[in-house]
Short mmCIF file of C-alpha atoms in Angstrom, two decimals:
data_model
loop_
_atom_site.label_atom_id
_atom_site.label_comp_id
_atom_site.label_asym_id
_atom_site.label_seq_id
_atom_site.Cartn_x
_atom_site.Cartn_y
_atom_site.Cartn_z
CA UNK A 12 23.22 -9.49 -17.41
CA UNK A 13 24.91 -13.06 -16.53
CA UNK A 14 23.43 -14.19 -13.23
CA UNK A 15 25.62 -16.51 -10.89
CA UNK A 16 24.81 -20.18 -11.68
CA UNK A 17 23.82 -20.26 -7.79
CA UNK A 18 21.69 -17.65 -7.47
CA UNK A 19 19.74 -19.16 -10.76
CA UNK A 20 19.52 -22.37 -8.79
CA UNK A 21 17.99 -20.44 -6.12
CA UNK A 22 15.85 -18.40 -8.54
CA UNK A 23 14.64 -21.56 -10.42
CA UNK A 24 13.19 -23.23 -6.80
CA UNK A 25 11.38 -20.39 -6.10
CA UNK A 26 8.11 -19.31 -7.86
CA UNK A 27 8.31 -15.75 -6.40
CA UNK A 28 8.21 -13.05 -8.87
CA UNK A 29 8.10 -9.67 -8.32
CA UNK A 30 6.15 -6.22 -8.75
CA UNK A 31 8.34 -3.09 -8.25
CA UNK A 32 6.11 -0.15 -7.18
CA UNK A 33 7.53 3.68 -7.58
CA UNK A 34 5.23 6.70 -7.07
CA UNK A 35 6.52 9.44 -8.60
CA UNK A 36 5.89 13.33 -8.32
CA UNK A 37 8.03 15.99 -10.27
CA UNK A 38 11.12 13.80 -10.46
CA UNK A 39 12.88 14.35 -13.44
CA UNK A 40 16.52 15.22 -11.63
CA UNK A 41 16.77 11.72 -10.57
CA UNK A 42 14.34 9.37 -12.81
CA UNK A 43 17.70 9.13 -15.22
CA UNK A 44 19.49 7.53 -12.76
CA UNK A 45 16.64 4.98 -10.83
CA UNK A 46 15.97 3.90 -14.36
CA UNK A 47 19.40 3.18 -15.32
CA UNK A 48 19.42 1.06 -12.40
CA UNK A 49 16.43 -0.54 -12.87
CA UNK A 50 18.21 -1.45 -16.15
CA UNK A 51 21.02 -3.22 -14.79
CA UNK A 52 19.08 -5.69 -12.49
CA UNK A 53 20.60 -9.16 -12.62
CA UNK A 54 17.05 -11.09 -12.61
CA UNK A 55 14.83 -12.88 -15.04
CA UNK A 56 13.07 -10.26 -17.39
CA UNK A 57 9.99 -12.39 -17.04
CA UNK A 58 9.88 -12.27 -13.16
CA UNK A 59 9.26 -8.74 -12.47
CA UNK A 60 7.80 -5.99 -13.53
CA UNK A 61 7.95 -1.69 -12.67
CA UNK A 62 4.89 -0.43 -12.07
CA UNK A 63 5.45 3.77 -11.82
CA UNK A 64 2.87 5.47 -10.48
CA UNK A 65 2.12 9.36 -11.84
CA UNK A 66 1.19 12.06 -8.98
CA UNK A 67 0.44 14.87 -11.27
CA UNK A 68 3.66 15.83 -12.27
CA UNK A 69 3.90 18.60 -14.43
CA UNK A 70 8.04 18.07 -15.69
CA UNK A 71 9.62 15.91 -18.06
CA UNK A 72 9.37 12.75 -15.14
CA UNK A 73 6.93 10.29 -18.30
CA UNK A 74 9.46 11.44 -20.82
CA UNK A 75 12.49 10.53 -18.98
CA UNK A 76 11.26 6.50 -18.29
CA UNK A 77 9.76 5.93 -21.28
CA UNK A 78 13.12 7.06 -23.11
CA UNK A 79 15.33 5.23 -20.80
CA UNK A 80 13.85 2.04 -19.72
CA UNK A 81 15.21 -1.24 -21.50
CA UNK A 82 12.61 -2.11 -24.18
CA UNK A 83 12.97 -5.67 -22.87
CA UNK A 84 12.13 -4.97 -19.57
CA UNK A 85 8.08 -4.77 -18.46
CA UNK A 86 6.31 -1.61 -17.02
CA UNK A 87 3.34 0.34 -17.01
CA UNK A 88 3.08 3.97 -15.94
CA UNK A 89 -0.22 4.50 -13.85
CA UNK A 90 -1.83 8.16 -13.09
CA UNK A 91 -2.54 8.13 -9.64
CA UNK A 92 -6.03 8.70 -8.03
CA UNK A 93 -6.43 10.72 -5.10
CA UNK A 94 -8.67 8.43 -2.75
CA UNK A 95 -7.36 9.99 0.47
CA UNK A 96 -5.40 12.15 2.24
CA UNK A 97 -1.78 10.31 1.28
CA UNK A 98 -1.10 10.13 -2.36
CA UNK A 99 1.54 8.06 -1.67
CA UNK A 100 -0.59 5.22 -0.49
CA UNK A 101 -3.21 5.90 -2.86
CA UNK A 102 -0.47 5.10 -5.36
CA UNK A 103 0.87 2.13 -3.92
CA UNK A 104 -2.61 0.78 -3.89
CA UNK A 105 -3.64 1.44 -7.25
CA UNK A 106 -0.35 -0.10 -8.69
CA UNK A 107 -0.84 -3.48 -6.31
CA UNK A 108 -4.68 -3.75 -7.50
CA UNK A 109 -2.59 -4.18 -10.89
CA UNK A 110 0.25 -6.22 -10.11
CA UNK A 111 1.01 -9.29 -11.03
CA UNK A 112 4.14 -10.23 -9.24
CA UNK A 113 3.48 -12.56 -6.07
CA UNK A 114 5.80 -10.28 -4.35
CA UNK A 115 5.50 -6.21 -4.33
CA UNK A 116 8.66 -4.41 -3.92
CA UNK A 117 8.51 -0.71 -3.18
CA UNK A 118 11.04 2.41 -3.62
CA UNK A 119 10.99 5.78 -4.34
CA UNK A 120 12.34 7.66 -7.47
CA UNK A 121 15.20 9.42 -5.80
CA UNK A 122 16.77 6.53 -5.50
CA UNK A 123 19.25 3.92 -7.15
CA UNK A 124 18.99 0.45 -6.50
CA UNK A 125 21.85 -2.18 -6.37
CA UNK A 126 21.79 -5.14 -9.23
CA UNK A 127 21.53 -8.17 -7.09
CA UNK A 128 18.59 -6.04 -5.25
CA UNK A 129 15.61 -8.87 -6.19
CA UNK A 130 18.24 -12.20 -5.96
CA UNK A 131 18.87 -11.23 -2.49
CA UNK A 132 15.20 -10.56 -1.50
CA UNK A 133 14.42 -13.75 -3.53
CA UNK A 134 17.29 -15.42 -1.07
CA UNK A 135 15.58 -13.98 2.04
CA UNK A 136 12.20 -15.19 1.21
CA UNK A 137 13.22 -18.59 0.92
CA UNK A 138 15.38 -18.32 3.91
CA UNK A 139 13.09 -17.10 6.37
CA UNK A 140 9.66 -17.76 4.53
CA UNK A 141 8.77 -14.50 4.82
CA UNK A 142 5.76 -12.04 4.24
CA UNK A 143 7.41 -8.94 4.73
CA UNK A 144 11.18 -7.84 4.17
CA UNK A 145 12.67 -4.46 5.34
CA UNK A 146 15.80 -3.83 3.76
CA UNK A 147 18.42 -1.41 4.39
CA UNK A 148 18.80 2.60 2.56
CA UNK A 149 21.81 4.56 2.92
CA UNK A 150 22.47 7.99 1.70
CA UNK A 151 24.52 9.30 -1.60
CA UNK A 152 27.93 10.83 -0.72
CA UNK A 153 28.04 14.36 -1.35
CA UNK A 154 29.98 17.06 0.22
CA UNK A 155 29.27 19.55 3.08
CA UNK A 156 27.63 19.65 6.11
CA UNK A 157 24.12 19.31 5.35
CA UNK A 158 25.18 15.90 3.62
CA UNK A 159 26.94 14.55 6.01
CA UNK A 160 24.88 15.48 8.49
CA UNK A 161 21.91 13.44 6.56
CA UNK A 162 24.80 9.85 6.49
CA UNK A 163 25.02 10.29 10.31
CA UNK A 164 21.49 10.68 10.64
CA UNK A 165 20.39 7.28 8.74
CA UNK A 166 23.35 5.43 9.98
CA UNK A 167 21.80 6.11 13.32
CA UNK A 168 17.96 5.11 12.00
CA UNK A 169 19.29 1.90 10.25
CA UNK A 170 21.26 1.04 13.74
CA UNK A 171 18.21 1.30 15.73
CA UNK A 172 16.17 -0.51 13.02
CA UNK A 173 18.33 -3.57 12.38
CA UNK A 174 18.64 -3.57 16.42
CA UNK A 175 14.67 -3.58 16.92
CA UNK A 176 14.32 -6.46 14.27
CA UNK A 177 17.36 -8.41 16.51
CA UNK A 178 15.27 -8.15 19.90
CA UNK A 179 12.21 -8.95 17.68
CA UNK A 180 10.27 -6.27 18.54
CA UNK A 181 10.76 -4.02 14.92
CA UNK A 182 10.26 0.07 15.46
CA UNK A 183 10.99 1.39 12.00
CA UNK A 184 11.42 0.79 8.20
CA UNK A 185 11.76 2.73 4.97
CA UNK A 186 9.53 2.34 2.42
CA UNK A 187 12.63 3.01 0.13
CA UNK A 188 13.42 -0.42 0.36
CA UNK A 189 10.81 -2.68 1.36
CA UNK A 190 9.20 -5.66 0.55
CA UNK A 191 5.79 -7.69 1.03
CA UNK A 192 3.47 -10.37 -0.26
CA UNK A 193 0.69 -9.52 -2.42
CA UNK A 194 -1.69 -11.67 -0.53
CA UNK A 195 -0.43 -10.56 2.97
CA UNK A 196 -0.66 -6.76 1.76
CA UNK A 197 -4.69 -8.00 1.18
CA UNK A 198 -5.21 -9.73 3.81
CA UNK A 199 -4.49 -6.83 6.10
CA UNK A 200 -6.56 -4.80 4.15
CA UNK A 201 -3.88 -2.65 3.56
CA UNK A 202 -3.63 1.06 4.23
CA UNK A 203 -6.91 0.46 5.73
CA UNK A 204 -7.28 2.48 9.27
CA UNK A 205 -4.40 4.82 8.64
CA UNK A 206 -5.19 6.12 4.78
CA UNK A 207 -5.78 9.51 6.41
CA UNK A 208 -2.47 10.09 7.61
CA UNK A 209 -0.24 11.37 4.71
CA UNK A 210 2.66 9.65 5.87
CA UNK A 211 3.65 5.90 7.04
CA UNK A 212 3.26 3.58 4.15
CA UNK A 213 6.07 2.16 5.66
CA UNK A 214 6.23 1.68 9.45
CA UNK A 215 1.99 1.48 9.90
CA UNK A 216 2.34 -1.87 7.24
CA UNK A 217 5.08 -3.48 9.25
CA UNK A 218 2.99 -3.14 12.55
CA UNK A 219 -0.14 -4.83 10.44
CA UNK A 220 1.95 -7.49 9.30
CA UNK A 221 3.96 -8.13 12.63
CA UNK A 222 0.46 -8.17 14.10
CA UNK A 223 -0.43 -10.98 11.49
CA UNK A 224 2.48 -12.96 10.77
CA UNK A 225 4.61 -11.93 14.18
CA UNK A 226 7.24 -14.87 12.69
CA UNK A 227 7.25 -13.71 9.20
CA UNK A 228 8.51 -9.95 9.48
CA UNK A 229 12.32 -9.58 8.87
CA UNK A 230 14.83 -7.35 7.95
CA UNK A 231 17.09 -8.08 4.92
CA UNK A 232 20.62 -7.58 6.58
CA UNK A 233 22.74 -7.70 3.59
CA UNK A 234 25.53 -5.41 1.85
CA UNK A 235 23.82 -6.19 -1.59
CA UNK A 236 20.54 -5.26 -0.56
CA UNK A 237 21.50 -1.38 0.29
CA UNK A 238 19.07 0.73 -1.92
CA UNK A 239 21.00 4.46 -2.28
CA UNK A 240 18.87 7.60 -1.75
CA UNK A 241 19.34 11.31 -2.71
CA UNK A 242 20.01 14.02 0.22
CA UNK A 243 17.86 16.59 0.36
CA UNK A 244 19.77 20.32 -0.86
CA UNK A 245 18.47 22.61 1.61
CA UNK A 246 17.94 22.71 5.48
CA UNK A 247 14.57 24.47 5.27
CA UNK A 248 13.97 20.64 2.81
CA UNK A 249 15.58 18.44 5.25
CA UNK A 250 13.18 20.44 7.84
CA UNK A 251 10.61 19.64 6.22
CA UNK A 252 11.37 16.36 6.03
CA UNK A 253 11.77 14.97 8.87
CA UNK A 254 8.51 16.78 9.88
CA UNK A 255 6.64 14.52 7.53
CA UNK A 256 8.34 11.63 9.09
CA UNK A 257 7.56 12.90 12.63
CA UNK A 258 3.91 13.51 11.50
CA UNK A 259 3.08 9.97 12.38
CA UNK A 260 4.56 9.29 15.90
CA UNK A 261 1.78 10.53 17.50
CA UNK A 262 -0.85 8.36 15.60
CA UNK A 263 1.33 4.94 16.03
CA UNK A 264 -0.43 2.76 18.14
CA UNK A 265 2.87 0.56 18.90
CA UNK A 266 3.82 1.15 22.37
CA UNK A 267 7.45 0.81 22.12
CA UNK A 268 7.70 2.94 19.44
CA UNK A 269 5.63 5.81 21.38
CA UNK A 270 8.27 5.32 24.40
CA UNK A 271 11.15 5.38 21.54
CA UNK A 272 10.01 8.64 20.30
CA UNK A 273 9.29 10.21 24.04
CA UNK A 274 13.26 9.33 24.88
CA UNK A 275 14.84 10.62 22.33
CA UNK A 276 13.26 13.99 22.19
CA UNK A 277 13.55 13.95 26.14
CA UNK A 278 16.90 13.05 25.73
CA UNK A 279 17.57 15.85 23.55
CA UNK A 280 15.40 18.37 24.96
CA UNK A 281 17.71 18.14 27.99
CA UNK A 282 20.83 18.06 26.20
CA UNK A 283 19.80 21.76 25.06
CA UNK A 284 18.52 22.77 28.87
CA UNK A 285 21.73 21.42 30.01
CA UNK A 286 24.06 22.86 27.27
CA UNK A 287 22.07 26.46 28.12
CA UNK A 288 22.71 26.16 31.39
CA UNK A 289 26.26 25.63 31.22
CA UNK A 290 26.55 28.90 29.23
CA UNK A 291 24.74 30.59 31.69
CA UNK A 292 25.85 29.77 34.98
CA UNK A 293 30.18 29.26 34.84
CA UNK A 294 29.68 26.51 38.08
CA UNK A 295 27.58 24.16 36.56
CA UNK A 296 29.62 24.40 33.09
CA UNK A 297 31.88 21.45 33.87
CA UNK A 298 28.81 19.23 34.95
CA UNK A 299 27.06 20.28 31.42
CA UNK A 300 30.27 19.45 28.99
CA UNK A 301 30.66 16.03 30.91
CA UNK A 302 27.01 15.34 29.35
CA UNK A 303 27.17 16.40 26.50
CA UNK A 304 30.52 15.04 25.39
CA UNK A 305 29.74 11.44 26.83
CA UNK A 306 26.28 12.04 24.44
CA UNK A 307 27.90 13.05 21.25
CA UNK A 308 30.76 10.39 22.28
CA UNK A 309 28.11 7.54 22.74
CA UNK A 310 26.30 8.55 19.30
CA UNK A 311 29.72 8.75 17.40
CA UNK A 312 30.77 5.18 18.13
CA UNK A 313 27.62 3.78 17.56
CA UNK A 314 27.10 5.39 13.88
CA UNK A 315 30.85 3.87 13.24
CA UNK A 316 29.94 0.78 13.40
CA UNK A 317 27.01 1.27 11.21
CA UNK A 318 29.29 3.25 8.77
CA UNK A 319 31.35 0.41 8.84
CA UNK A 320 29.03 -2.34 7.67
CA UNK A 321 26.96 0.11 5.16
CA UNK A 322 30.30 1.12 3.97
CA UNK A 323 29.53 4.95 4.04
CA UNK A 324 33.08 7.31 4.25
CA UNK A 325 32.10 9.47 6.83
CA UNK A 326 34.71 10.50 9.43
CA UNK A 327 34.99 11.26 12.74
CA UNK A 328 34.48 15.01 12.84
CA UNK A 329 31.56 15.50 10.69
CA UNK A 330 30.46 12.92 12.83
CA UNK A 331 30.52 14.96 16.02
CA UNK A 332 29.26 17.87 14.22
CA UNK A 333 26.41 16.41 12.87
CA UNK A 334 26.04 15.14 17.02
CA UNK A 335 26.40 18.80 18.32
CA UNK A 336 23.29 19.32 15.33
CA UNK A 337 21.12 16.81 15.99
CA UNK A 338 19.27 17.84 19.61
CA UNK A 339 18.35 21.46 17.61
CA UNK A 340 16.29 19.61 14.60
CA UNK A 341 14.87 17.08 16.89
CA UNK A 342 13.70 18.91 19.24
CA UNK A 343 12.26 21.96 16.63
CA UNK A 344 10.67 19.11 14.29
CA UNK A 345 9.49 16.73 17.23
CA UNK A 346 6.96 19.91 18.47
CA UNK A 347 6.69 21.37 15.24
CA UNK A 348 4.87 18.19 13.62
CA UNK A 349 2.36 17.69 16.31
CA UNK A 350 1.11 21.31 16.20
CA UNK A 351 2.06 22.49 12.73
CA UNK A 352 1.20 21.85 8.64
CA UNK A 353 4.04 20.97 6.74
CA UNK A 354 4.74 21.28 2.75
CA UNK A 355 5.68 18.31 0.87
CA UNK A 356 5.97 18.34 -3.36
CA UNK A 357 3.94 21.57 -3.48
CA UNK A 358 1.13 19.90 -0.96
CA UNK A 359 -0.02 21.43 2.60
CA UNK A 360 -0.60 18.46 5.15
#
């Protein structure tokens, strides 16, 4: 695919190339689709390479890339080894300990990813001489509730993540788009210290590399740089989810990020007391729908503006629905992680 004659100019003074890393477990409903975009990356075959990485999938997932990757285009499938207690970065680190790209780019396979995806980290590395990248995800558009509710959610995630990176003091990333050198990846050792937890690839790396390069962490803020994910089909999945997320909260060691967590599940937890209350006593009813309106208000014009700049059609009523939702799976997956096992891909954690 014909590449911008500025972009190769930018391409050509750069000796970055790149390693895309995918883990992969039972994925065959969407490998057709990652591949195919894979396919259409505007970048110099000889500059990257797709490393997927096999967690004992027992579907048609092998089948699917090997039949629709270009031929020109370089990758290796890997079988994962179970080292530790998260397959996921077991996986990662098996595919970097055979990468050969400077630069190791990582996504899952549920998602698609956008053609000018490696000029624009290429553009960013130069720019800001870089040794990590977090970039931004957004979610398919599908219909109903559940959905929806899912847009609102990561509009609200990628606000308070591009935010964090502006006061530069970065909470959160998504290992769904995300970015690092090879040699920075080894000179933090890694996954090293948190290999137990299943979950975190993401956020635990950006506080090791903020910790060692605190000027070289930065967040890709660009339209062409939007990887797309799949929404979960169930809210019993979604659940589940987010509990894996949560999982980690306790166990991160960044302060502000611990406080982050506390207020918004305090926050929440008292939008419920409050929004019982009201219900249950008539003369404190007026005091409760003045708080919870200016809440849901506050949230709704704050995801607009992300909506806006992600470009996601979302409008204004699934918006406050998806507001009225949001204290109820908080608060049920903030205290159900900490105490609870959850199920991911057929696993117990």
């Amino acid at each position: 695919m014909e590449i911008p004659t500025s972009e190769i100019s930018i391409i050509e003074t750069t000796s970055v190339s790149f390693t895309i890393v995918i883990p992969f477990r039972n994925e065959e409903a969407h490998l057709l689709n990652l591949v195919n975009s894979l396919n259409a990356l505007k970048f110099p075959k000889d500059r990257f390479e797709i490393i997927f990485i096999n967690d004992e999938s027992n579907d048609s997932s092998i089948h699917i890339i090997n039949k629709t990757i270009e031929p020109s285009i370089n990758y290796t499938i890997l079988e994962n080894v179970l080292r530790t207690n998260s397959p996921k970065k077991d996986a990662i680190t098996l595919a970097i300990s055979k990468a050969k790209g400077t630069w190791i780019v990582t996504t899952d396979a549920d998602c698609e990813v956008p053609k000018t995806w490696l000029i624009e980290y290429t553009k960013a590395i130069k720019t800001f001489d870089a040794k990590m990248l977090c970039a931004p995800v957004s979610i398919n558009d599908s219909k109903g509730l559940l959905s929806k509710y899912q847009q609102a959610d990561i509009l609200s995630l990628q606000g308070v993540t591009m935010g964090s990176f502006g006061t530069g003091n970065p909470l959160l990333c998504n290992g769904a788009n995300l970015a690092f050198e090879k040699k920075a990846f080894q000179l933090v050792n890694g996954y090293e210290g948190n290999s137990h937890l299943a979950s975190g690839d993401d956020v635990f790396m950006l506080q090791k590399m903020k910790a060692k390069f605190p000027d070289r962490v930065h967040f890709l803020k660009s339209n062409d740089a939007i990887v797309i994910t799949q929404p979960v089909t169930s809210w019993s999945a979604l659940i589940n989810q987010r509990i894996r997320w949560a999982s980690k909260t306790a166990k991160v060691k960044h302060k502000s990020s611990l406080m982050l967590g506390l207020l918004v599940f305090m926050v929440n937890f008292l939008w419920i007391i409050i929004l019982i209350l009201g219900i249950l006593a008539i003369s404190t009813w007026y005091n409760a729908a003045v708080f919870i309106f200016l809440k849901i208000v506050v949230d709704a014009l704050f995801i607009k503006k992300m909506k806006l700049w992600m470009g996601i059609q979302l409008s204004f009523l699934h918006i406050l629905l998806s507001g009225f939702i949001y204290p109820f799976i908080t608060c049920f997956v903030t205290i159900k992680s900490q105490f609870f096992n959850y199920q991911w891909k057929g696993r117990l954690y």
